């Protein structure tokens, strides 16, 4: 932690101490802070302020939640993390296989917003080529928090198993409804992390990241759609 800093330690799930779960694991647990819920890390031990707070309930107070995820070329945030799905890469690969055999099932929007960016066969281009695009949009139906808690009973501590911990965190966040948008910025450079938000602090950044402007417009449209419905 001294070398990478406290924030990086938390993002890498390396801030757990003793029997304490990492902070982000607590924040993703829908039972955290509730009476009768599991202890920290699946056993006894010291508790801190985060153990008494229900972060998922706070997230649930929003009318809608939308998660944008870079499927390729993001060197900071993995596709699995951004899409709240530890199996996202495999799921995308299987979806591409289905769409390659059934072009009519493709759900791809290019940077102009005018339909499929795939080739005439309906197959996805290689990640190094093609136009920036929304590769998929879907709604997640929330799972039952009680079922989530029952599925973890008797599973023991998740502190030492990174993948198991990530799956539990994803399962906790999946107790809420989400609208998922998977984005692809093809190219030879891993610039998607800043492209997805069209970061433009100066002319150089504008040149590098302006490809993501259509995603920002998509985000604005998603937010405004709810306002228009009221």
Short mmCIF file of C-alpha atoms in Angstrom, two decimals:
data_model
loop_
_atom_site.label_atom_id
_atom_site.label_comp_id
_atom_site.label_asym_id
_atom_site.label_seq_id
_atom_site.Cartn_x
_atom_site.Cartn_y
_atom_site.Cartn_z
CA UNK A 1 0.00 0.00 0.00
CA UNK A 2 2.92 2.34 0.71
CA UNK A 3 4.12 1.97 -2.87
CA UNK A 4 0.81 2.09 -4.77
CA UNK A 5 -1.20 4.34 -2.45
CA UNK A 6 -4.37 3.69 -0.47
CA UNK A 7 -6.79 4.25 -3.37
CA UNK A 8 -4.94 1.85 -5.66
CA UNK A 9 -4.77 -0.68 -2.86
CA UNK A 10 -8.54 -0.46 -2.47
CA UNK A 11 -9.18 -0.75 -6.22
CA UNK A 12 -6.96 -3.83 -6.37
CA UNK A 13 -8.80 -5.36 -3.38
CA UNK A 14 -5.61 -5.47 -1.36
CA UNK A 15 -6.78 -3.37 1.58
CA UNK A 16 -8.27 -6.21 3.63
CA UNK A 17 -6.59 -6.58 7.02
CA UNK A 18 -6.76 -9.77 9.05
CA UNK A 19 -10.36 -10.94 8.89
CA UNK A 20 -11.62 -7.71 7.36
CA UNK A 21 -12.94 -7.71 3.80
CA UNK A 22 -11.69 -5.05 1.36
CA UNK A 23 -13.72 -1.85 1.36
CA UNK A 24 -15.16 -2.42 -2.13
CA UNK A 25 -16.31 -5.90 -1.12
CA UNK A 26 -18.28 -4.37 1.73
CA UNK A 27 -19.71 -1.70 -0.56
CA UNK A 28 -20.95 -4.34 -3.02
CA UNK A 29 -22.58 -6.50 -0.33
CA UNK A 30 -26.37 -5.82 -0.15
CA UNK A 31 -26.44 -7.27 3.37
CA UNK A 32 -23.66 -5.05 4.68
CA UNK A 33 -24.78 -2.85 7.57
CA UNK A 34 -28.01 -4.78 8.13
CA UNK A 35 -28.96 -6.44 11.38
CA UNK A 36 -28.22 -10.14 11.35
CA UNK A 37 -25.99 -9.92 8.29
CA UNK A 38 -22.70 -11.75 7.92
CA UNK A 39 -19.70 -10.50 9.83
CA UNK A 40 -16.77 -8.95 8.06
CA UNK A 41 -15.01 -11.48 5.85
CA UNK A 42 -17.09 -14.43 6.99
CA UNK A 43 -15.72 -14.66 10.53
CA UNK A 44 -15.09 -12.78 13.73
CA UNK A 45 -12.81 -9.82 13.94
CA UNK A 46 -12.63 -6.10 14.32
CA UNK A 47 -15.23 -4.06 12.49
CA UNK A 48 -14.83 -0.58 11.06
CA UNK A 49 -17.20 2.22 10.09
CA UNK A 50 -17.90 0.72 6.65
CA UNK A 51 -19.36 -2.41 8.25
CA UNK A 52 -22.30 -0.40 9.53
CA UNK A 53 -23.25 1.24 6.23
CA UNK A 54 -25.56 -0.11 3.53
CA UNK A 55 -23.97 1.13 0.31
CA UNK A 56 -26.15 -0.97 -2.01
CA UNK A 57 -29.30 0.53 -0.48
CA UNK A 58 -27.93 3.98 -1.28
CA UNK A 59 -27.29 2.91 -4.88
CA UNK A 60 -30.81 1.47 -5.03
CA UNK A 61 -32.27 4.89 -4.24
CA UNK A 62 -31.51 6.00 -7.80
CA UNK A 63 -34.42 5.54 -10.21
CA UNK A 64 -32.16 4.00 -12.88
CA UNK A 65 -28.61 2.72 -13.11
CA UNK A 66 -26.63 2.46 -16.34
CA UNK A 67 -23.20 0.81 -16.67
CA UNK A 68 -21.01 1.56 -19.70
CA UNK A 69 -18.19 -0.90 -20.32
CA UNK A 70 -15.31 -0.94 -22.77
CA UNK A 71 -15.12 -4.41 -24.29
CA UNK A 72 -11.66 -3.78 -25.80
CA UNK A 73 -8.66 -1.46 -25.47
CA UNK A 74 -9.22 -0.24 -21.91
CA UNK A 75 -5.92 -0.60 -20.05
CA UNK A 76 -7.29 0.54 -16.67
CA UNK A 77 -10.70 -1.07 -16.18
CA UNK A 78 -11.32 -4.66 -17.25
CA UNK A 79 -14.42 -5.44 -19.30
CA UNK A 80 -15.54 -7.88 -16.60
CA UNK A 81 -15.33 -5.18 -13.92
CA UNK A 82 -17.11 -2.45 -15.86
CA UNK A 83 -19.91 -4.75 -16.98
CA UNK A 84 -20.36 -6.21 -13.46
CA UNK A 85 -19.96 -9.68 -14.92
CA UNK A 86 -16.90 -11.87 -14.21
CA UNK A 87 -17.78 -13.90 -17.32
CA UNK A 88 -18.32 -10.92 -19.63
CA UNK A 89 -15.57 -11.82 -22.10
CA UNK A 90 -16.88 -15.36 -22.54
CA UNK A 91 -20.45 -14.08 -22.81
CA UNK A 92 -19.45 -11.58 -25.51
CA UNK A 93 -17.53 -14.26 -27.42
CA UNK A 94 -20.57 -16.57 -27.38
CA UNK A 95 -22.84 -13.70 -28.45
CA UNK A 96 -20.57 -12.90 -31.38
CA UNK A 97 -20.63 -16.53 -32.43
CA UNK A 98 -24.43 -16.56 -32.41
CA UNK A 99 -24.64 -13.30 -34.34
CA UNK A 100 -22.17 -14.53 -36.92
CA UNK A 101 -24.58 -17.35 -37.71
CA UNK A 102 -27.70 -15.18 -37.39
CA UNK A 103 -27.13 -11.60 -38.68
CA UNK A 104 -30.69 -10.58 -37.84
CA UNK A 105 -29.94 -10.95 -34.12
CA UNK A 106 -27.11 -8.38 -34.14
CA UNK A 107 -27.61 -5.36 -31.88
CA UNK A 108 -24.78 -3.04 -32.89
CA UNK A 109 -24.86 0.74 -33.29
CA UNK A 110 -22.00 2.56 -34.94
CA UNK A 111 -20.67 6.01 -34.06
CA UNK A 112 -23.28 7.64 -36.27
CA UNK A 113 -26.08 5.81 -34.51
CA UNK A 114 -27.40 4.39 -37.77
CA UNK A 115 -27.38 0.64 -37.22
CA UNK A 116 -25.00 -2.25 -37.49
CA UNK A 117 -21.29 -1.62 -37.76
CA UNK A 118 -20.70 -5.27 -38.58
CA UNK A 119 -19.90 -6.52 -42.03
CA UNK A 120 -22.51 -7.80 -44.49
CA UNK A 121 -22.33 -11.26 -42.92
CA UNK A 122 -23.21 -9.88 -39.48
CA UNK A 123 -19.89 -10.93 -37.98
CA UNK A 124 -17.94 -8.60 -35.69
CA UNK A 125 -14.79 -6.98 -37.10
CA UNK A 126 -11.43 -7.73 -35.51
CA UNK A 127 -10.93 -5.34 -32.52
CA UNK A 128 -8.13 -3.50 -34.35
CA UNK A 129 -10.42 -2.41 -37.18
CA UNK A 130 -13.80 -0.83 -37.78
CA UNK A 131 -15.72 2.14 -36.40
CA UNK A 132 -16.34 2.88 -32.72
CA UNK A 133 -19.60 1.24 -31.79
CA UNK A 134 -22.06 0.17 -29.15
CA UNK A 135 -21.70 -3.59 -29.34
CA UNK A 136 -24.61 -4.45 -27.07
CA UNK A 137 -27.33 -2.98 -24.86
CA UNK A 138 -29.33 -5.01 -22.39
CA UNK A 139 -31.30 -4.74 -19.18
CA UNK A 140 -30.42 -6.78 -16.12
CA UNK A 141 -33.29 -8.08 -14.00
CA UNK A 142 -32.29 -7.86 -10.32
CA UNK A 143 -31.79 -10.98 -8.25
CA UNK A 144 -33.31 -11.41 -4.81
CA UNK A 145 -31.01 -10.11 -2.02
CA UNK A 146 -32.25 -12.88 0.29
CA UNK A 147 -31.24 -15.48 -2.29
CA UNK A 148 -27.86 -13.77 -2.57
CA UNK A 149 -27.32 -14.08 1.19
CA UNK A 150 -28.41 -17.72 1.25
CA UNK A 151 -26.02 -18.53 -1.59
CA UNK A 152 -23.11 -17.25 0.48
CA UNK A 153 -23.99 -19.00 3.73
CA UNK A 154 -21.35 -21.50 4.67
CA UNK A 155 -19.02 -20.38 1.88
CA UNK A 156 -16.40 -19.24 4.37
CA UNK A 157 -14.06 -16.31 4.04
CA UNK A 158 -13.61 -14.81 0.57
CA UNK A 159 -10.56 -12.72 1.49
CA UNK A 160 -7.88 -14.97 0.05
CA UNK A 161 -9.58 -15.91 -3.24
CA UNK A 162 -9.57 -12.95 -5.63
CA UNK A 163 -11.85 -14.45 -8.28
CA UNK A 164 -14.35 -15.73 -5.72
CA UNK A 165 -14.39 -12.30 -4.13
CA UNK A 166 -15.04 -10.62 -7.48
CA UNK A 167 -17.90 -13.00 -8.19
CA UNK A 168 -19.49 -12.23 -4.82
CA UNK A 169 -19.14 -8.51 -5.45
CA UNK A 170 -20.77 -8.85 -8.87
CA UNK A 171 -23.56 -10.95 -7.39
CA UNK A 172 -24.19 -8.27 -4.77
CA UNK A 173 -24.45 -5.49 -7.34
CA UNK A 174 -26.67 -7.69 -9.50
CA UNK A 175 -29.36 -7.53 -6.81
CA UNK A 176 -30.14 -4.17 -8.42
CA UNK A 177 -31.51 -3.49 -11.90
CA UNK A 178 -29.02 -2.21 -14.47
CA UNK A 179 -29.00 -1.05 -18.04
CA UNK A 180 -25.77 -2.28 -19.61
CA UNK A 181 -24.06 -0.71 -22.62
CA UNK A 182 -21.00 -2.49 -24.05
CA UNK A 183 -18.77 -0.25 -26.17
CA UNK A 184 -15.93 -1.00 -28.58
CA UNK A 185 -13.26 1.47 -29.70
CA UNK A 186 -11.15 -0.52 -32.18
CA UNK A 187 -7.53 0.46 -32.75
CA UNK A 188 -3.93 -0.43 -32.05
CA UNK A 189 -3.65 1.79 -28.95
CA UNK A 190 -5.43 1.19 -25.60
CA UNK A 191 -7.16 4.58 -25.49
CA UNK A 192 -10.71 3.43 -24.81
CA UNK A 193 -10.64 4.38 -21.12
CA UNK A 194 -10.59 8.08 -22.00
CA UNK A 195 -12.54 7.76 -25.22
CA UNK A 196 -15.65 6.40 -23.51
CA UNK A 197 -16.04 9.73 -21.68
CA UNK A 198 -14.64 11.81 -24.59
CA UNK A 199 -12.02 13.40 -22.31
CA UNK A 200 -11.10 16.78 -23.86
CA UNK A 201 -9.01 18.98 -21.58
CA UNK A 202 -6.89 20.39 -24.39
CA UNK A 203 -6.61 20.16 -28.21
CA UNK A 204 -4.37 17.09 -28.03
CA UNK A 205 -6.86 15.21 -25.88
CA UNK A 206 -9.70 16.31 -28.14
CA UNK A 207 -7.87 14.82 -31.11
CA UNK A 208 -7.17 11.56 -29.28
CA UNK A 209 -10.48 10.98 -27.55
CA UNK A 210 -13.22 12.76 -29.53
CA UNK A 211 -14.34 9.42 -30.97
CA UNK A 212 -16.27 8.94 -27.76
CA UNK A 213 -18.57 11.92 -28.21
CA UNK A 214 -21.39 9.69 -29.45
CA UNK A 215 -21.19 7.71 -26.19
CA UNK A 216 -21.55 10.89 -24.13
CA UNK A 217 -24.56 11.82 -26.27
CA UNK A 218 -25.95 8.35 -25.67
CA UNK A 219 -25.51 8.84 -21.91
CA UNK A 220 -27.30 12.19 -22.04
CA UNK A 221 -30.14 10.71 -24.07
CA UNK A 222 -30.51 7.87 -21.59
CA UNK A 223 -30.80 10.33 -18.69
CA UNK A 224 -33.18 12.66 -20.51
CA UNK A 225 -35.45 9.83 -21.63
CA UNK A 226 -36.51 9.27 -18.01
CA UNK A 227 -37.21 13.00 -17.56
CA UNK A 228 -39.42 13.04 -20.65
CA UNK A 229 -41.37 10.07 -19.34
CA UNK A 230 -42.34 11.92 -16.15
#
